[in-house]
Amino acid sequence: MAKKDYQPYNPAEAEPLIYQRWEEGGYFTPEADPTKKPFTIIMPPPNANGRLHIGHAMFVTVEDILSRWHRMMGEAVLWLPGADHAGILTQVVFERELAKKNLTRQQLGREEFNRQCLAFTLANKEIMERQLRTLGASCDWTREKFTLDPNLQPGILLTFKKLFDAGLVYHGNRIISWCPRCATALSDLEVEHSEEQGTLTYIKYPLKDSDEFIIVATTRPETMLGDTAVAVNPKDKRYKKMVGRVVKLPLTDREIPIIADAMVDREFGTGAVKVTPAHDPVDFELGERHKLKPISVIGEDWRMTPAAGEKYAGLKVKEARGKVVVDLQALGLVEKVEPYAHSVGHCERCKAIIEPLISWQWFIKGKELAASAIEAVQKGETEILPERFAKTYFQWMTNIRDWCISRQIWWGIRIPIWYCSVCGQALVGVDEEGNLQPPSTCPHCGQTEGTFDQEEDTFDTWFSSGQWPYITLGWPKETADFKYFYPTSVMETGYEILFFWVARMMMLGLFATGRVPFRTVYLHGLVRDAFGTKMSKSKGNVVDPLEVVAKYGADALRMALIIGSAPGNDMSLGEDKIRGYRNFANKIWNASRFVLTALEKEGCEGPNQALSTLPECTAAEDRAILKDLRELTESVTTSLENYRLSDAASATYDFFWHRYCDWYLEAVKARLSGEDAASRQQALAVLVEVLQTCLKLLHPFMPFVTEEVWAKLGKEEPLIISSWPRTDNQK
């Protein structure tokens, strides 16, 4: 570093150039090498249509730390990036764009709509990929994937065919979460629950042939029109004599039984609950156990159906709610109405209130797939970190419900089912290699001349992304990447999608390939604001990672995200914390400038010359700092091996700032300006040795400033592919 280079470190200028050098140097692209241990991370694919948020910055930081460390350990590191087509969300967003032009998807038609939506998505995907680069993601862009890539379709379709042929896929009429605005089924992950102030209405249900009543409490009085029973807990002494009797369902001409079921919460309301199997998932399961026929009184348009009765049919749900209460009050059947705060589900995409209802959909049977996924974790084939989430995983998987994989949208992968026009049988149009092959003959009725109509629905986005670890590596073909890099090493993601995504990858990976998709699951927590409050746009406390990088640099954001975090725990992030690590980046730069200045004064051409003249250390401070450096190296390596990333980053930060800068640099200043040449050279050699080792230890966490300083030291080999430091105890 010549004197003319002694300006303050400017991450805004340095970081893009450094990343460009890395990418152009091919350092992110591994080759299958039998002499090297593979290390594979498949990036959780961000939605291709939106900007990155702070959660993305967290996973990029964690995965990049692991990738850079394993790369420096001499392993063949594949961090494979990708993007998700995000079915429902992208369709909602693009339809809004069309609305600005006074167009609808129906006017365009399915083929043209998908063509334009693809162009829209790919343009946004490019923006998202640039943002990942800004954060320092050292992923292999030459292998980048997109869930709608044509070369991924065979794997997705073949998995469906295998499931269908094994009897694990069926078309059934079951309860699902329905969005009336998007007009499609939703996954549980696409439903956001928020507490809202409502009312709890206590309704009297008259017992048949008696002047007695049984009182039920409900937040949704309109659904009583679809009740098929009243349920009580069998241990509830208050209702023991009523079990088996019949009540007259108010506002209808139907009679329904009083049944006993252990799922009833004796503490809620009166301890007696109305059972509406068509409009509540718990009631649906209860209805199946007691063979209750569901009655759908709310339609897909969020209006009451004819089954609700002539008086209410056609009303919007909220209108019907008020009218039902008024009519019950007129009959003297309302005991009381009281305020009640309860959780209400909304569509994550359009924010409409979702409606649980019975619908014909495509489902995957969960129990059989879950059994092998449970066994794999129990046997240790896949480890979940932190360990406490294994219990959550087992609980979810043991109580798994059948998975609805069909969506009533156009944007996505169309389900490869054709229906015979004669006998109506569903036929899979996929050959043994995963290619689309519409049927020409119906094996059930022999029809060959009639038409076969393709299923209109598309796959749930989670069905395609649930196959991400193996289809991105080339399955169903035995590609070199699949043979070398699968199973993958680590799946790193947020704990909130352990079940919704990680569990599905486990089930589908084991089913399709016979092997677990990853050896370790690392779950990070939520990023909260400086006060520990969950970030949300409505609260105005959202941290935009790209704005932070522009102001403080990527290194500062990465350190602020990783220090203080732990697997599975939420962490706080505020501007003061980020600013502090920007100051640390400056500290690294200034300390390095001090060392290089000292080299120039001593007449050394570079740090290598200083190290080549290193004598046996005799000064106490030299021996102490080198001893501490060895202990630091062992500690950081052990922490990384055990996924204690915060411990590794904190230890290196503390050592460099306090032990190296505040103590050792100050301790040797007098020697560096003294007359004893041997002492000067010894101090200088130790300064360089500690600096270079610290740059290596810090590189996974702060890749940009460390690489820039490394280059200023005159190193020919980039820091990103340098060897991880080892002590005698680690060799």
XYZ file of C-alpha atoms in Angstrom:
731
model
C 0.000 0.000 0.000
C 1.764 3.143 -1.171
C 1.353 6.401 0.701
C -1.006 7.717 -1.941
C -3.407 4.870 -1.014
C -3.717 6.013 2.592
C -7.278 7.303 2.275
C -10.159 6.119 4.510
C -11.804 2.848 3.567
C -14.851 3.441 1.345
C -17.011 0.299 1.133
C -19.343 1.837 -1.459
C -16.423 2.068 -3.880
C -14.488 -1.035 -2.872
C -17.168 -3.707 -2.454
C -18.555 -3.849 -6.040
C -15.042 -4.050 -7.498
C -13.986 -6.770 -5.080
C -17.071 -8.852 -5.851
C -16.442 -8.437 -9.570
C -12.899 -9.784 -9.129
C -14.195 -12.794 -7.199
C -16.840 -13.633 -9.759
C -14.602 -13.107 -12.782
C -11.913 -15.205 -11.097
C -14.289 -18.177 -10.946
C -13.735 -18.632 -7.216
C -17.419 -19.429 -6.575
C -17.513 -22.290 -9.095
C -16.371 -25.695 -7.829
C -15.637 -28.828 -9.796
C -16.417 -32.376 -8.758
C -13.067 -33.534 -7.390
C -12.830 -36.997 -5.796
C -9.752 -35.861 -3.854
C -11.762 -33.140 -2.110
C -14.599 -33.313 0.348
C -17.740 -31.665 -1.080
C -19.631 -29.048 0.875
C -23.047 -28.174 -0.537
C -25.654 -25.591 0.360
C -28.721 -25.107 -1.813
C -29.903 -21.531 -1.312
C -33.510 -21.147 -0.107
C -34.876 -19.525 -3.277
C -36.104 -15.963 -2.677
C -39.234 -14.893 -4.524
C -38.160 -13.712 -7.957
C -40.568 -10.779 -7.980
C -39.529 -8.711 -4.987
C -36.746 -6.917 -3.183
C -34.672 -8.620 -0.542
C -35.602 -7.961 3.082
C -33.646 -8.332 6.308
C -34.539 -12.034 6.569
C -32.793 -12.624 3.255
C -29.757 -10.720 4.530
C -29.645 -13.063 7.536
C -29.657 -16.280 5.512
C -27.147 -14.867 3.016
C -24.814 -13.953 5.878
C -25.008 -17.357 7.572
C -24.692 -19.370 4.366
C -21.873 -17.213 3.034
C -19.923 -17.580 6.294
C -20.194 -21.360 6.067
C -19.334 -21.408 2.364
C -16.283 -19.161 2.696
C -14.955 -21.083 5.698
C -15.306 -24.490 4.039
C -13.753 -23.094 0.867
C -10.712 -21.934 2.866
C -10.609 -25.396 4.459
C -9.841 -26.773 0.983
C -13.243 -28.336 0.284
C -15.167 -28.241 -3.009
C -17.855 -25.748 -2.019
C -21.073 -25.483 -3.999
C -23.483 -22.821 -2.825
C -26.163 -23.059 -5.470
C -28.375 -19.969 -5.855
C -31.877 -19.829 -7.226
C -35.225 -18.082 -7.268
C -38.830 -19.149 -6.727
C -41.602 -18.233 -9.161
C -43.826 -17.595 -6.091
C -47.072 -18.638 -7.738
C -49.857 -16.772 -5.975
C -47.847 -13.708 -4.994
C -46.444 -13.166 -8.478
C -49.856 -13.577 -10.080
C -51.383 -11.059 -7.659
C -48.574 -8.562 -8.262
C -48.656 -8.950 -12.044
C -52.437 -8.697 -12.191
C -52.109 -5.353 -10.410
C -49.716 -4.266 -13.150
C -52.231 -5.366 -15.765
C -55.005 -3.477 -13.984
C -53.036 -0.249 -14.465
C -53.429 -0.900 -18.208
C -57.140 -1.783 -17.804
C -56.377 -5.403 -18.640
C -57.223 -8.715 -16.969
C -55.579 -12.106 -17.298
C -58.823 -13.434 -18.767
C -58.516 -10.907 -21.616
C -54.975 -12.067 -22.319
C -55.683 -15.774 -22.080
C -53.605 -18.312 -20.196
C -50.735 -18.685 -22.669
C -50.189 -14.949 -23.230
C -50.637 -14.159 -19.547
C -47.905 -16.633 -18.603
C -45.606 -15.316 -21.340
C -45.896 -11.739 -20.091
C -45.722 -12.788 -16.448
C -42.493 -14.676 -17.158
C -40.893 -11.594 -18.707
C -42.012 -9.521 -15.715
C -40.631 -12.083 -13.253
C -37.274 -12.547 -14.965
C -36.698 -8.780 -14.992
C -37.317 -8.645 -11.251
C -35.173 -11.751 -10.713
C -32.176 -9.928 -12.172
C -32.665 -7.130 -9.637
C -32.850 -9.645 -6.787
C -29.659 -11.350 -7.945
C -27.792 -8.044 -8.011
C -28.922 -7.485 -4.436
C -27.544 -10.874 -3.383
C -24.213 -9.897 -4.897
C -24.326 -6.646 -2.946
C -24.540 -8.639 0.277
C -21.431 -10.605 -0.703
C -23.042 -13.953 -1.546
C -20.235 -16.172 -2.857
C -22.629 -18.530 -4.629
C -22.050 -20.237 -7.950
C -23.980 -18.128 -10.447
C -23.041 -20.489 -13.266
C -25.396 -23.059 -11.715
C -28.187 -20.637 -10.785
C -31.696 -22.142 -11.004
C -35.312 -20.950 -11.246
C -38.278 -23.095 -10.245
C -39.780 -22.694 -13.733
C -36.584 -23.611 -15.581
C -37.481 -26.130 -18.315
C -34.632 -28.423 -17.217
C -36.150 -28.689 -13.731
C -39.602 -29.695 -14.962
C -38.831 -33.393 -15.540
C -37.791 -33.864 -11.918
C -40.876 -32.103 -10.571
C -43.253 -33.987 -12.857
C -41.596 -37.354 -12.286
C -41.869 -36.959 -8.515
C -45.603 -36.347 -8.963
C -45.932 -39.420 -11.197
C -44.073 -41.592 -8.682
C -46.329 -40.348 -5.889
C -49.439 -40.941 -8.010
C -48.351 -44.430 -9.028
C -47.620 -45.260 -5.379
C -51.138 -44.233 -4.368
C -49.858 -41.266 -2.358
C -51.639 -38.626 -4.457
C -55.422 -38.382 -4.688
C -58.181 -36.011 -5.781
C -60.421 -35.433 -2.792
C -63.058 -33.211 -1.249
C -61.462 -31.952 1.942
C -61.223 -28.767 3.942
C -58.645 -26.217 2.827
C -57.845 -22.540 3.425
C -59.504 -20.555 0.643
C -58.766 -16.988 -0.415
C -61.917 -15.442 -1.931
C -59.903 -12.613 -3.522
C -57.207 -14.774 -5.148
C -59.825 -17.510 -5.750
C -57.450 -20.296 -4.825
C -56.509 -22.711 -2.100
C -53.628 -21.582 0.126
C -50.941 -23.377 2.081
C -50.779 -22.769 5.824
C -47.666 -20.657 5.264
C -49.639 -18.309 3.028
C -52.095 -17.528 5.810
C -51.169 -14.734 8.208
C -52.919 -14.714 11.567
C -53.520 -11.501 13.460
C -55.459 -10.830 16.634
C -58.613 -8.837 15.992
C -61.376 -7.566 18.211
C -64.598 -9.436 17.589
C -67.523 -10.725 19.591
C -68.393 -14.010 21.243
C -72.054 -14.846 20.815
C -73.670 -17.312 23.233
C -76.477 -19.158 21.461
C -79.161 -21.368 23.014
C -79.748 -24.634 21.168
C -83.109 -26.141 22.304
C -83.065 -29.832 23.199
C -85.659 -31.899 21.385
C -88.759 -32.817 23.375
C -87.624 -30.637 26.267
C -87.648 -27.060 27.496
C -83.891 -27.297 28.164
C -81.133 -25.593 26.216
C -77.479 -26.248 25.637
C -75.567 -23.031 25.123
C -72.630 -22.712 22.712
C -70.303 -19.752 22.222
C -69.028 -18.769 18.776
C -67.177 -15.948 17.027
C -68.872 -16.881 13.737
C -72.651 -17.159 14.259
C -73.320 -17.406 10.504
C -71.645 -20.822 10.333
C -74.239 -22.314 12.695
C -76.420 -22.780 9.615
C -73.978 -25.545 8.653
C -73.723 -27.189 12.085
C -73.955 -30.964 12.142
C -73.512 -31.554 15.891
C -72.831 -30.012 19.278
C -69.752 -31.453 21.002
C -68.742 -31.638 24.670
C -65.773 -33.156 26.434
C -66.566 -36.660 27.739
C -65.021 -35.717 31.099
C -67.234 -32.660 31.499
C -69.750 -33.592 34.234
C -72.040 -30.701 33.292
C -73.073 -32.348 30.042
C -72.669 -36.039 30.787
C -76.439 -36.695 30.720
C -76.888 -34.759 27.476
C -74.540 -36.829 25.339
C -76.578 -38.795 22.807
C -79.551 -36.446 22.894
C -80.690 -34.282 19.972
C -81.070 -30.512 19.617
C -83.150 -28.473 17.203
C -80.761 -26.328 15.190
C -82.146 -22.766 15.336
C -83.090 -20.988 12.081
C -83.204 -24.346 10.259
C -85.494 -27.359 10.151
C -82.678 -29.742 11.068
C -81.955 -31.741 14.180
C -78.364 -32.504 15.232
C -76.867 -34.777 17.919
C -74.866 -33.935 21.025
C -71.614 -35.889 20.872
C -68.598 -36.338 23.125
C -65.032 -35.797 21.946
C -61.818 -35.287 23.878
C -60.717 -32.429 21.568
C -63.312 -30.095 23.130
C -61.776 -27.475 25.408
C -63.849 -27.390 28.586
C -62.537 -23.897 29.372
C -63.676 -22.207 26.152
C -67.031 -20.489 26.346
C -69.542 -22.791 27.976
C -67.565 -25.973 27.334
C -70.022 -26.955 24.602
C -69.043 -26.190 20.994
C -70.888 -26.160 17.704
C -69.453 -28.484 15.060
C -69.276 -27.154 11.488
C -67.136 -29.626 9.528
C -67.309 -27.669 6.258
C -65.866 -24.460 7.713
C -63.353 -25.319 10.409
C -60.336 -27.647 10.071
C -60.649 -28.999 13.625
C -64.378 -29.556 13.157
C -63.639 -31.301 9.856
C -61.436 -33.859 11.624
C -63.995 -34.222 14.396
C -66.685 -34.740 11.779
C -64.658 -37.467 10.084
C -64.206 -39.279 13.404
C -67.946 -39.150 14.114
C -69.087 -39.646 10.488
C -70.834 -36.279 10.298
C -71.776 -35.172 6.797
C -70.422 -31.648 6.162
C -72.765 -28.933 4.932
C -71.178 -26.040 3.028
C -73.041 -22.826 3.768
C -70.299 -20.432 2.557
C -69.122 -20.442 -1.045
C -65.839 -19.626 -2.745
C -67.114 -16.082 -3.387
C -67.510 -15.538 0.375
C -71.273 -15.466 0.077
C -73.789 -17.751 1.720
C -74.857 -20.742 -0.383
C -78.418 -22.093 -0.898
C -77.615 -24.673 1.814
C -77.736 -21.798 4.313
C -81.449 -21.375 3.625
C -83.408 -19.100 1.320
C -83.355 -16.245 3.827
C -79.547 -16.053 3.900
C -78.439 -17.379 0.506
C -76.457 -14.821 -1.487
C -75.586 -12.615 1.478
C -71.969 -11.717 2.095
C -70.558 -13.466 5.152
C -70.462 -10.354 7.340
C -74.008 -9.435 6.340
C -75.197 -12.922 7.194
C -73.388 -12.781 10.548
C -75.344 -9.739 11.647
C -78.661 -11.035 10.330
C -78.273 -14.407 12.042
C -77.669 -12.714 15.419
C -80.677 -10.421 14.954
C -82.916 -13.359 14.018
C -81.702 -15.405 16.986
C -82.331 -12.492 19.323
C -85.855 -12.201 17.987
C -86.394 -15.828 18.985
C -84.895 -15.254 22.425
C -82.040 -17.639 21.673
C -79.085 -15.298 22.360
C -77.867 -15.637 25.938
C -75.352 -12.773 25.591
C -72.837 -11.131 23.265
C -69.475 -10.043 24.646
C -66.268 -8.530 23.184
C -63.677 -11.123 22.312
C -60.183 -10.865 20.811
C -59.372 -13.787 18.552
C -57.000 -14.809 15.766
C -58.199 -14.212 12.217
C -56.468 -15.640 9.155
C -55.674 -13.409 6.182
C -54.179 -14.159 2.788
C -50.506 -13.271 2.964
C -50.694 -11.955 -0.603
C -53.863 -9.850 -0.836
C -54.773 -9.574 2.895
C -58.337 -10.860 2.355
C -59.858 -12.880 5.207
C -59.461 -16.546 4.385
C -62.309 -19.021 4.606
C -61.879 -22.667 5.596
C -64.134 -24.627 3.272
C -64.589 -27.998 1.622
C -63.106 -28.132 -1.855
C -62.094 -30.688 -4.483
C -58.303 -30.509 -4.598
C -55.241 -32.644 -5.207
C -53.697 -33.943 -1.994
C -50.578 -35.865 -0.967
C -51.002 -38.407 1.804
C -48.720 -37.264 4.573
C -48.479 -40.130 7.046
C -46.432 -42.572 4.963
C -44.003 -39.916 3.710
C -43.626 -38.485 7.203
C -42.712 -41.848 8.703
C -39.434 -42.117 6.782
C -38.629 -38.449 7.435
C -39.133 -38.952 11.172
C -36.934 -42.063 11.140
C -34.110 -40.246 9.316
C -33.863 -37.626 12.059
C -34.199 -40.203 14.816
C -31.293 -42.180 13.326
C -29.149 -39.068 13.004
C -29.016 -39.113 9.207
C -30.141 -35.493 9.417
C -29.372 -33.302 12.424
C -31.582 -30.346 13.341
C -29.937 -27.325 14.990
C -30.795 -26.190 17.548
C -31.707 -29.593 18.931
C -34.883 -28.375 20.626
C -36.535 -27.965 17.224
C -36.279 -31.700 16.630
C -39.110 -32.102 19.158
C -41.197 -29.594 17.197
C -40.380 -31.451 13.994
C -41.444 -34.800 15.466
C -44.657 -33.314 16.828
C -45.629 -31.788 13.507
C -44.705 -34.834 11.485
C -46.502 -37.238 13.807
C -49.709 -35.188 13.524
C -49.322 -34.376 9.830
C -52.402 -33.779 7.706
C -52.727 -34.495 4.014
C -51.100 -31.759 1.960
C -53.152 -29.812 -0.593
C -50.852 -29.307 -3.602
C -53.267 -27.764 -6.136
C -53.767 -24.049 -6.735
C -56.442 -22.378 -8.835
C -54.072 -20.000 -10.597
C -52.395 -19.806 -13.999
C -48.863 -18.809 -13.002
C -46.925 -21.950 -12.149
C -46.423 -25.554 -13.165
C -49.654 -27.043 -14.438
C -50.589 -30.334 -12.824
C -49.954 -33.090 -15.445
C -53.348 -34.738 -15.103
C -55.773 -35.391 -17.953
C -59.390 -36.472 -17.484
C -60.991 -39.018 -19.779
C -64.084 -37.460 -21.367
C -65.892 -40.825 -21.320
C -65.273 -42.344 -17.883
C -63.867 -39.274 -16.093
C -60.780 -41.097 -14.780
C -57.715 -38.991 -13.952
C -54.620 -39.979 -15.943
C -51.028 -38.830 -15.390
C -49.446 -37.551 -18.601
C -45.776 -38.036 -17.674
C -43.351 -40.593 -19.073
C -40.662 -42.475 -17.145
C -38.110 -39.704 -17.694
C -40.367 -36.924 -16.460
C -41.410 -35.545 -19.844
C -44.982 -34.469 -20.536
C -46.834 -37.154 -22.490
C -50.589 -36.522 -22.712
C -52.564 -39.780 -22.827
C -53.863 -41.128 -26.128
C -55.778 -44.069 -24.673
C -57.684 -44.428 -21.422
C -56.541 -47.605 -19.636
C -59.822 -47.713 -17.704
C -62.400 -47.617 -20.501
C -60.246 -48.018 -23.615
C -61.372 -44.703 -25.063
C -59.079 -43.531 -27.849
C -61.171 -41.200 -29.957
C -62.541 -38.902 -27.277
C -60.714 -35.848 -25.992
C -58.686 -35.748 -22.813
C -59.024 -32.520 -20.839
C -56.012 -31.287 -18.875
C -56.313 -30.229 -15.250
C -56.541 -26.432 -14.993
C -54.841 -26.186 -11.580
C -51.150 -25.593 -10.977
C -48.893 -27.054 -8.313
C -48.503 -25.386 -4.948
C -45.209 -23.471 -5.041
C -44.048 -25.502 -2.040
C -44.377 -28.692 -4.076
C -41.723 -27.566 -6.561
C -39.493 -25.884 -3.979
C -39.893 -28.954 -1.771
C -37.816 -30.797 -4.383
C -35.178 -28.057 -4.557
C -32.171 -29.973 -3.127
C -32.238 -32.764 -5.715
C -33.778 -31.296 -8.877
C -31.281 -28.404 -8.865
C -28.452 -30.951 -9.029
C -29.875 -32.707 -12.073
C -32.177 -35.454 -10.755
C -33.720 -37.628 -12.206
C -30.556 -37.916 -14.301
C -27.410 -39.254 -12.637
C -25.486 -36.070 -13.370
C -21.962 -35.482 -12.097
C -23.293 -32.801 -9.761
C -25.990 -35.071 -8.348
C -23.547 -37.923 -7.738
C -20.923 -35.679 -6.109
C -22.859 -32.956 -4.282
C -25.966 -34.890 -3.109
C -26.984 -35.299 -0.332
C -26.272 -31.660 0.442
C -24.397 -30.648 3.572
C -26.532 -27.942 5.180
C -30.022 -26.553 4.735
C -30.039 -23.151 6.373
C -33.340 -21.305 6.755
C -35.676 -19.643 9.256
C -37.184 -21.725 12.034
C -40.685 -20.554 11.089
C -40.648 -22.760 7.972
C -39.229 -25.896 9.569
C -42.470 -27.726 8.880
C -43.758 -25.880 5.836
C -40.599 -26.272 3.761
C -37.830 -28.244 5.502
C -40.133 -31.126 6.408
C -41.495 -31.258 2.874
C -37.994 -31.367 1.432
C -37.206 -34.246 3.796
C -40.306 -36.191 2.753
C -39.962 -35.644 -0.989
C -36.169 -36.060 -1.015
C -36.337 -39.404 0.740
C -39.210 -40.578 -1.444
C -37.650 -39.574 -4.769
C -33.973 -40.376 -4.171
C -33.973 -42.761 -1.219
C -31.547 -40.478 0.637
C -31.939 -37.515 2.957
C -31.653 -34.192 1.099
C -29.278 -32.661 3.665
C -27.120 -33.752 6.595
C -27.730 -30.721 8.814
C -30.622 -28.304 9.210
C -29.494 -24.950 10.629
C -32.394 -22.749 11.710
C -31.876 -19.037 12.252
C -34.269 -16.822 14.175
C -36.203 -13.706 13.272
C -34.448 -10.361 13.019
C -36.171 -7.837 15.278
C -35.568 -4.131 15.758
C -33.279 -2.638 18.402
C -36.057 -2.920 21.005
C -36.828 -6.573 20.261
C -40.044 -5.762 18.384
C -40.949 -7.705 15.264
C -40.332 -5.639 12.158
C -43.333 -4.601 10.080
C -44.099 -1.878 7.555
C -47.065 -0.702 9.617
C -44.792 -0.083 12.621
C -42.222 1.720 10.487
C -39.336 -0.259 12.005
C -38.288 -2.279 8.952
C -34.576 -2.310 8.163
C -33.872 -2.309 4.425
C -30.611 -4.255 3.978
C -29.753 -2.511 0.724
C -30.084 0.931 2.298
C -27.874 -0.233 5.172
C -25.221 -1.519 2.781
C -25.240 1.748 0.852
C -24.700 3.670 4.093
C -22.396 1.427 6.128
C -21.166 -1.353 3.842
C -22.033 -5.049 3.617
C -19.381 -6.076 6.156
C -20.949 -3.921 8.868
C -24.428 -5.343 8.236
C -23.145 -8.916 8.216
C -21.315 -8.536 11.524
C -24.331 -6.828 13.098
C -26.535 -9.713 11.987
C -24.265 -12.532 13.125
C -22.916 -11.256 16.464
C -25.567 -11.796 19.095
C -27.434 -14.367 17.012
C -27.774 -18.050 17.816
C -29.497 -20.904 15.990
C -33.252 -20.727 16.526
C -33.182 -17.511 18.580
C -34.504 -14.137 17.504
C -32.007 -11.287 17.552
C -32.173 -7.495 17.657
C -30.757 -5.161 15.045
C -30.509 -1.407 15.265
C -28.585 1.283 13.428
C -26.238 1.888 16.355
C -25.124 -1.749 16.219
C -24.502 -1.577 12.482
C -22.621 1.700 12.836
C -20.391 0.083 15.444
C -19.267 -2.608 13.014
C -18.683 0.005 10.318
C -16.263 1.512 12.813
C -14.667 -1.912 13.221
C -14.117 -2.137 9.454
C -12.354 1.210 9.674
C -10.319 -0.131 12.589
C -9.117 -3.040 10.447
C -8.210 -0.654 7.653
C -6.342 1.769 9.902
C -4.454 -0.963 11.774
C -3.374 -2.444 8.451
C -2.255 0.963 7.253
C -0.141 1.287 10.404
C 1.547 -2.055 9.739
C 2.231 -1.225 6.094
C 3.673 2.131 7.045
C 5.977 0.382 9.480
C 7.064 -2.019 6.714
C 7.898 0.905 4.441
C 9.943 2.610 7.132
C 11.872 -0.609 7.747
C 12.566 -0.914 4.040
C 10.724 -4.184 3.616
C 9.325 -4.760 0.162
C 6.304 -6.482 1.663
C 5.044 -8.619 4.522
C 6.669 -11.756 3.106
C 10.113 -10.233 3.529
C 9.268 -9.260 7.107
C 8.162 -12.801 7.910
C 11.195 -14.360 6.253
C 13.438 -12.594 8.755
C 11.380 -13.630 11.781
C 13.784 -14.542 14.601
C 12.861 -16.561 17.643
C 10.583 -14.343 19.706
C 12.128 -13.243 22.973
C 9.977 -10.250 23.920
C 7.260 -11.098 26.406
C 4.530 -9.229 24.482
C 5.454 -11.098 21.269
C 5.195 -14.480 22.935
C 1.924 -13.477 24.604
C 0.188 -12.252 21.431
C 1.269 -15.307 19.427
C 0.051 -17.611 22.182
C -3.272 -15.779 22.234
C -3.443 -15.985 18.434
C -3.009 -19.768 18.508
C -5.756 -20.067 21.109
C -8.000 -17.764 19.066
C -7.478 -19.818 15.912
C -8.376 -23.042 17.719
C -11.393 -21.419 19.378
C -12.764 -19.903 16.163
C -12.300 -23.161 14.257
C -14.062 -25.148 16.969
C -16.922 -22.639 17.065
C -17.395 -22.838 13.297
C -17.299 -26.630 13.387
C -20.147 -26.508 15.907
C -22.125 -23.777 14.113
C -21.489 -21.229 16.883
C -21.011 -18.465 14.347
C -21.609 -15.601 16.750
C -18.979 -16.954 19.154
C -16.433 -17.182 16.335
C -17.119 -13.656 15.096
C -17.195 -12.145 18.595
C -13.920 -13.773 19.642
C -12.115 -12.514 16.537
C -13.611 -9.048 16.897
C -12.541 -8.795 20.556
C -9.055 -10.105 19.857
C -8.385 -7.796 16.939
C -9.758 -4.625 18.502
C -8.663 -5.010 22.092
C -5.730 -7.448 22.152
C -4.081 -6.596 18.838
C -4.914 -2.904 18.320
C -5.415 -1.536 21.824
C -2.641 -3.549 23.489
C -0.042 -5.036 21.157
C 0.209 -2.192 18.633
C 0.661 0.257 21.473
C 3.154 -2.050 23.199
C 5.503 -2.247 20.194
C 5.380 1.364 18.972
C 8.483 2.259 20.948
C 10.353 -0.757 19.581
C 9.378 0.106 15.999
C 10.935 3.559 16.362
C 13.903 2.363 18.446
C 17.552 1.722 17.553
C 17.490 -2.070 18.070
C 17.081 -3.471 14.518
C 16.500 -7.048 15.695
C 13.765 -5.915 18.062
C 12.150 -3.794 15.325
C 12.140 -6.660 12.859
C 10.810 -9.103 15.414
C 7.954 -6.772 16.349
C 7.217 -6.115 12.697
C 7.190 -9.815 11.834
C 4.776 -10.519 14.676
C 2.550 -7.598 13.645
C 2.333 -9.009 10.119
C 1.763 -12.599 11.254
C -1.088 -11.647 13.556
C -2.643 -9.297 11.004
C -2.619 -11.898 8.234
C -4.064 -14.589 10.471
C -6.781 -12.251 11.722
C -7.710 -11.336 8.147
C -8.214 -15.030 7.420
C -10.270 -15.581 10.572
C -12.410 -12.527 9.802
C -12.846 -13.189 6.096
C -15.976 -15.403 6.287
C -17.695 -12.687 8.313
C -16.297 -9.510 6.715
C -15.197 -10.632 3.258
C -14.853 -7.256 1.559
C -12.580 -5.228 3.835
C -10.406 -8.257 4.578
C -9.956 -9.013 0.879
C -9.122 -5.375 0.175
C -6.484 -5.253 2.916
C -5.108 -8.618 1.765
C -4.634 -7.156 -1.705
C -2.923 -4.074 -0.253
C -0.492 -6.452 1.448
C 0.608 -7.477 -2.028
C -0.736 -11.022 -1.921
C -0.967 -12.712 -5.304
C -3.491 -15.340 -4.211
C -6.872 -13.845 -3.242
C -7.899 -14.215 0.378
C -11.104 -16.010 -0.611
C -9.104 -19.097 -1.687
C -6.302 -18.866 0.849
C -5.828 -21.655 3.385
C -7.571 -21.489 6.734
C -5.022 -20.977 9.541
C -4.179 -24.022 11.622
C -2.102 -24.470 14.758
C 0.198 -27.344 15.647
C -2.668 -28.830 17.661
C -4.900 -28.836 14.568
C -2.463 -30.330 12.060
